[in-house]
Short mmCIF file of C-alpha atoms in Angstrom, two decimals:
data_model
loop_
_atom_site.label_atom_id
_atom_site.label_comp_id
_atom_site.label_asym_id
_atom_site.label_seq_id
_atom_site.Cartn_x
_atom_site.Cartn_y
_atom_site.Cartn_z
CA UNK N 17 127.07 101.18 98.12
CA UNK N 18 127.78 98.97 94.86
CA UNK N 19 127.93 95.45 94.91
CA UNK N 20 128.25 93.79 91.81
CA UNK N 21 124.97 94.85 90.08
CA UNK N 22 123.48 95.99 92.98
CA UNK N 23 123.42 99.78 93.93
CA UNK N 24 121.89 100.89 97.25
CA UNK N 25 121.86 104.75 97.76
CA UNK N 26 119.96 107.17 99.47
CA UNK N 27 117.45 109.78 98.44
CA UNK N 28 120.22 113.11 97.80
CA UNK N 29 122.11 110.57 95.19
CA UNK N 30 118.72 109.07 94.04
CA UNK N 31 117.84 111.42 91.18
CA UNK N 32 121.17 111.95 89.79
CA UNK N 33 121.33 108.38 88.96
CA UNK N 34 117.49 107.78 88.35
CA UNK N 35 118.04 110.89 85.66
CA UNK N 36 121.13 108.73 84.13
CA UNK N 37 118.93 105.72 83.44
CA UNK N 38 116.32 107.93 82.07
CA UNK N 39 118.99 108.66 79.28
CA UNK N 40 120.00 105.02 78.54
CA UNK N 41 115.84 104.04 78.22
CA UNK N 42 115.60 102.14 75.02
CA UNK N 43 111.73 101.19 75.08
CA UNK N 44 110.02 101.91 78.36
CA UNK N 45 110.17 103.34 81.92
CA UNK N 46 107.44 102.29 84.18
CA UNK N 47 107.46 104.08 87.63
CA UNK N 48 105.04 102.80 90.40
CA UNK N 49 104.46 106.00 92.15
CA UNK N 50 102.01 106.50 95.31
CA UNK N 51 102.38 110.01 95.77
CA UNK N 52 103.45 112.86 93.35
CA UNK N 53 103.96 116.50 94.05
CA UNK N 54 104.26 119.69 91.73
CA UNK N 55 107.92 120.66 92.62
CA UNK N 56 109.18 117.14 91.93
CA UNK N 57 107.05 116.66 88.26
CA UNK N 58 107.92 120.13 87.50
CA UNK N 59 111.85 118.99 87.97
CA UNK N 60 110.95 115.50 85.58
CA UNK N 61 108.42 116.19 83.13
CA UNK N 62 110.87 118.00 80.72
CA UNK N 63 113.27 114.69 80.49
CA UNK N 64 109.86 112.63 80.38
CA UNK N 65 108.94 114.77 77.51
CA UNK N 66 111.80 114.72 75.60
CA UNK N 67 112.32 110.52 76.34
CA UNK N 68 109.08 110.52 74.65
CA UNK N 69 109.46 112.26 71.62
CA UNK N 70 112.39 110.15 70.93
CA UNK N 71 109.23 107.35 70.54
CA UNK N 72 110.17 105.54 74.30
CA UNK N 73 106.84 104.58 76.52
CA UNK N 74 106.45 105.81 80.11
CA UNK N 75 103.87 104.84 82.27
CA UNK N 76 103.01 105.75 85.66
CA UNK N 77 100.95 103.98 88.25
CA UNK N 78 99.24 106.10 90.81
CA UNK N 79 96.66 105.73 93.61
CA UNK N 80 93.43 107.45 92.07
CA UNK N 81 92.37 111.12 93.00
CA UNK N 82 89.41 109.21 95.15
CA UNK N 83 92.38 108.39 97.73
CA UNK N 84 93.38 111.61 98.02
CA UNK N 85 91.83 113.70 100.78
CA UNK N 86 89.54 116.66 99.52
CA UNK N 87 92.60 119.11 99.51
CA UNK N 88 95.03 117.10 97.59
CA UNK N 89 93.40 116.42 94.66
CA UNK N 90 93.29 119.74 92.98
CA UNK N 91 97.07 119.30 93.25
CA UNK N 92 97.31 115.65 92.55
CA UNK N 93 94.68 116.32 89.53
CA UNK N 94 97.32 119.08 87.73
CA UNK N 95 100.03 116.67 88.58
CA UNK N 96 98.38 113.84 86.40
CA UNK N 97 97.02 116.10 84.06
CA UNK N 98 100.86 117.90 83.74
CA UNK N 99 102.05 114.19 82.71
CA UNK N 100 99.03 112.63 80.23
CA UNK N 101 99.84 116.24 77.98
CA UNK N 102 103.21 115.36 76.83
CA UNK N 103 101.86 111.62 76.62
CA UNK N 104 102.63 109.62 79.54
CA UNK N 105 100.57 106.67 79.74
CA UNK N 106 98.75 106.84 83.80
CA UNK N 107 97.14 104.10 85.38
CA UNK N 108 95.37 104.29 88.85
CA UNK N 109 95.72 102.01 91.45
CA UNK N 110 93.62 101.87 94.35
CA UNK N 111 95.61 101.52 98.18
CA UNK N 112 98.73 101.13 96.38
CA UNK N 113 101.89 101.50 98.00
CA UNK N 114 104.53 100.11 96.17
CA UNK N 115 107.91 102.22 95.30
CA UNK N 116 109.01 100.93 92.10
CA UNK N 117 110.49 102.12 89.05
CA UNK N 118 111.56 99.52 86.00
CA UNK N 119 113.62 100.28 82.90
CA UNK N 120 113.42 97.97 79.88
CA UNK N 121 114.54 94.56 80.83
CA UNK N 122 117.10 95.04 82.70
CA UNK N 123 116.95 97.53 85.38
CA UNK N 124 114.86 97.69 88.53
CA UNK N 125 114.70 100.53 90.98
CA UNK N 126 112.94 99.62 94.44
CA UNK N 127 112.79 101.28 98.30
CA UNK N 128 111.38 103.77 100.34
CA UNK N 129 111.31 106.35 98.15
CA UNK N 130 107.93 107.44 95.95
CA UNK N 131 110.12 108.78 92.67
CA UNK N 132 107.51 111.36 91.73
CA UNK N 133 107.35 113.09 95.15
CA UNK N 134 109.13 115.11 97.43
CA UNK N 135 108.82 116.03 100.73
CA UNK N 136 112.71 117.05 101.52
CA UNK N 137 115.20 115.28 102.80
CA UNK N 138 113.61 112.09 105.09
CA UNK N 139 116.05 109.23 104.77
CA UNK N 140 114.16 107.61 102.26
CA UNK N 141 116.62 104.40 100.46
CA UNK N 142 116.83 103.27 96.81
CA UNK N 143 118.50 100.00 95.87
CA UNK N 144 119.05 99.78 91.72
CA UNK N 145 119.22 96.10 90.49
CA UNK N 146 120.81 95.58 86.73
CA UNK N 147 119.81 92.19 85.88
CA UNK N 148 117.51 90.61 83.46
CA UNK N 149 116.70 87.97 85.03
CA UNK N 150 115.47 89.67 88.21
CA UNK N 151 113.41 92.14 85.79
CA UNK N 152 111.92 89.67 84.28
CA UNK N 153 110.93 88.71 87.64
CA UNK N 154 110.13 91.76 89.10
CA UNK N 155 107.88 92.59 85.72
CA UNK N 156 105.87 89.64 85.89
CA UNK N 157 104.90 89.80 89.71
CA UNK N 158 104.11 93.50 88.97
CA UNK N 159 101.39 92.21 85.61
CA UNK N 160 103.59 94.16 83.80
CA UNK N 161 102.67 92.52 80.43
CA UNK N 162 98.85 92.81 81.60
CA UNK N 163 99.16 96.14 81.94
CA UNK N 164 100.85 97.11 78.90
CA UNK N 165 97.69 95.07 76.79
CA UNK N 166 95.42 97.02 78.82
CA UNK N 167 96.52 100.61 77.80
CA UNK N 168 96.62 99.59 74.62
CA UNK N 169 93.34 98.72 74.53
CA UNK N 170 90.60 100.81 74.06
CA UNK N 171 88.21 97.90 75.74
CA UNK N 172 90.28 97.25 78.42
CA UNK N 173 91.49 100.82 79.74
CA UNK N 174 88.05 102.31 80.10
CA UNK N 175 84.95 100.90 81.71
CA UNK N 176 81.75 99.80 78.87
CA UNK N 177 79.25 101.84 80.82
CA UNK N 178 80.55 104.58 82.55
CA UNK N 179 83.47 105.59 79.86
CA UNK N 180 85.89 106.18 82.68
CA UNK N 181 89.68 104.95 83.01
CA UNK N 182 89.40 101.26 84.80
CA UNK N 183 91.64 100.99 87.75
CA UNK N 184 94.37 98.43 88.32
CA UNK N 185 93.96 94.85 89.88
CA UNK N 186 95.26 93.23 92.12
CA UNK N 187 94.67 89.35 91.31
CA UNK N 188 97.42 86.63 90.70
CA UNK N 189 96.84 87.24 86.98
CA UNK N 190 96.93 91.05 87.03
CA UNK N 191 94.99 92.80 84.48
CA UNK N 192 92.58 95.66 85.42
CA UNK N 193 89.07 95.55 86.94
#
């Protein structure tokens, strides 16, 4: 369904497309991502890697291996680790839920579906808005611009006295905590 610059499809049409806009990414690709699984980051993490060695960012926000239940996280943990080796920046974020995926300024992905997981074929619906304006939007509600500081920096990213990765915030000025 296409109206104007609004595209509403369902999961089987979903990754055609989503792989399209991974080709057009000019800077970045930020995916909000709950779950992951093996068979769907095998299928990805050859376009991630070469989208990154033409020099474009992707980051991923996930729900931390302490969500996961005892017999997930092996899997979970080679799924994250499968990503950070050809350089995609991953950020943990506790309880999260969100299904989100944007693409430089000007393209949001949002719906039911968790982009870096799948579990077959349940229904799940994607609506794809090109618009800067609503970006913009979307990318500020999300802390977008808090986030990207915070990977950058050293201070931020990893906690003074244990060393570990911080996780993200939730807070009406984003950041991570």
């Amino acid at each position: 369904l296409e109206i104007g610059d609004l595209f509403v499809c369902q999961e089987s049409e979903y990754y055609d497309y989503f792989l399209e806009d991974i080709h057009s990414i000019e800077n970045r690709l930020i995916i909000f991502s709950p779950f992951m699984t093996e068979n769907r980051i095998g299928q990805l993490v050859s376009e991630f890697n070469d989208t990154i060695k033409k020099g474009k960012e992707i980051i991923v926000i996930t729900r931390p291996l302490s969500d996961r239940g005892k017999g997930e996280a092996t899997h979970y943990k080679k799924c994250e680790e499968e990503l950070i080796n050809i350089g995609v920046k991953l950020i943990h974020k506790k309880g999260m839920h969100e299904k989100l995926v944007i693409i430089d300024d000007s393209v949001v992905w949002t719906g039911s579906l968790n982009t870096l997981s799948f579990a077959g074929n349940t229904g799940e619906v994607m609506t794809r808005v090109h618009d800067e304006k609503y970006t913009k939007g979307m990318t500020d509600m999300y802390g977008i611009p808090n986030i990207e500081k915070a990977i950058d920096s050293r201070y931020e990213f990893s906690c003074p006295i244990c060393h570990s990765q911080m996780n993200l915030g939730e807070s009406d000025k984003g950041g991570l905590y």
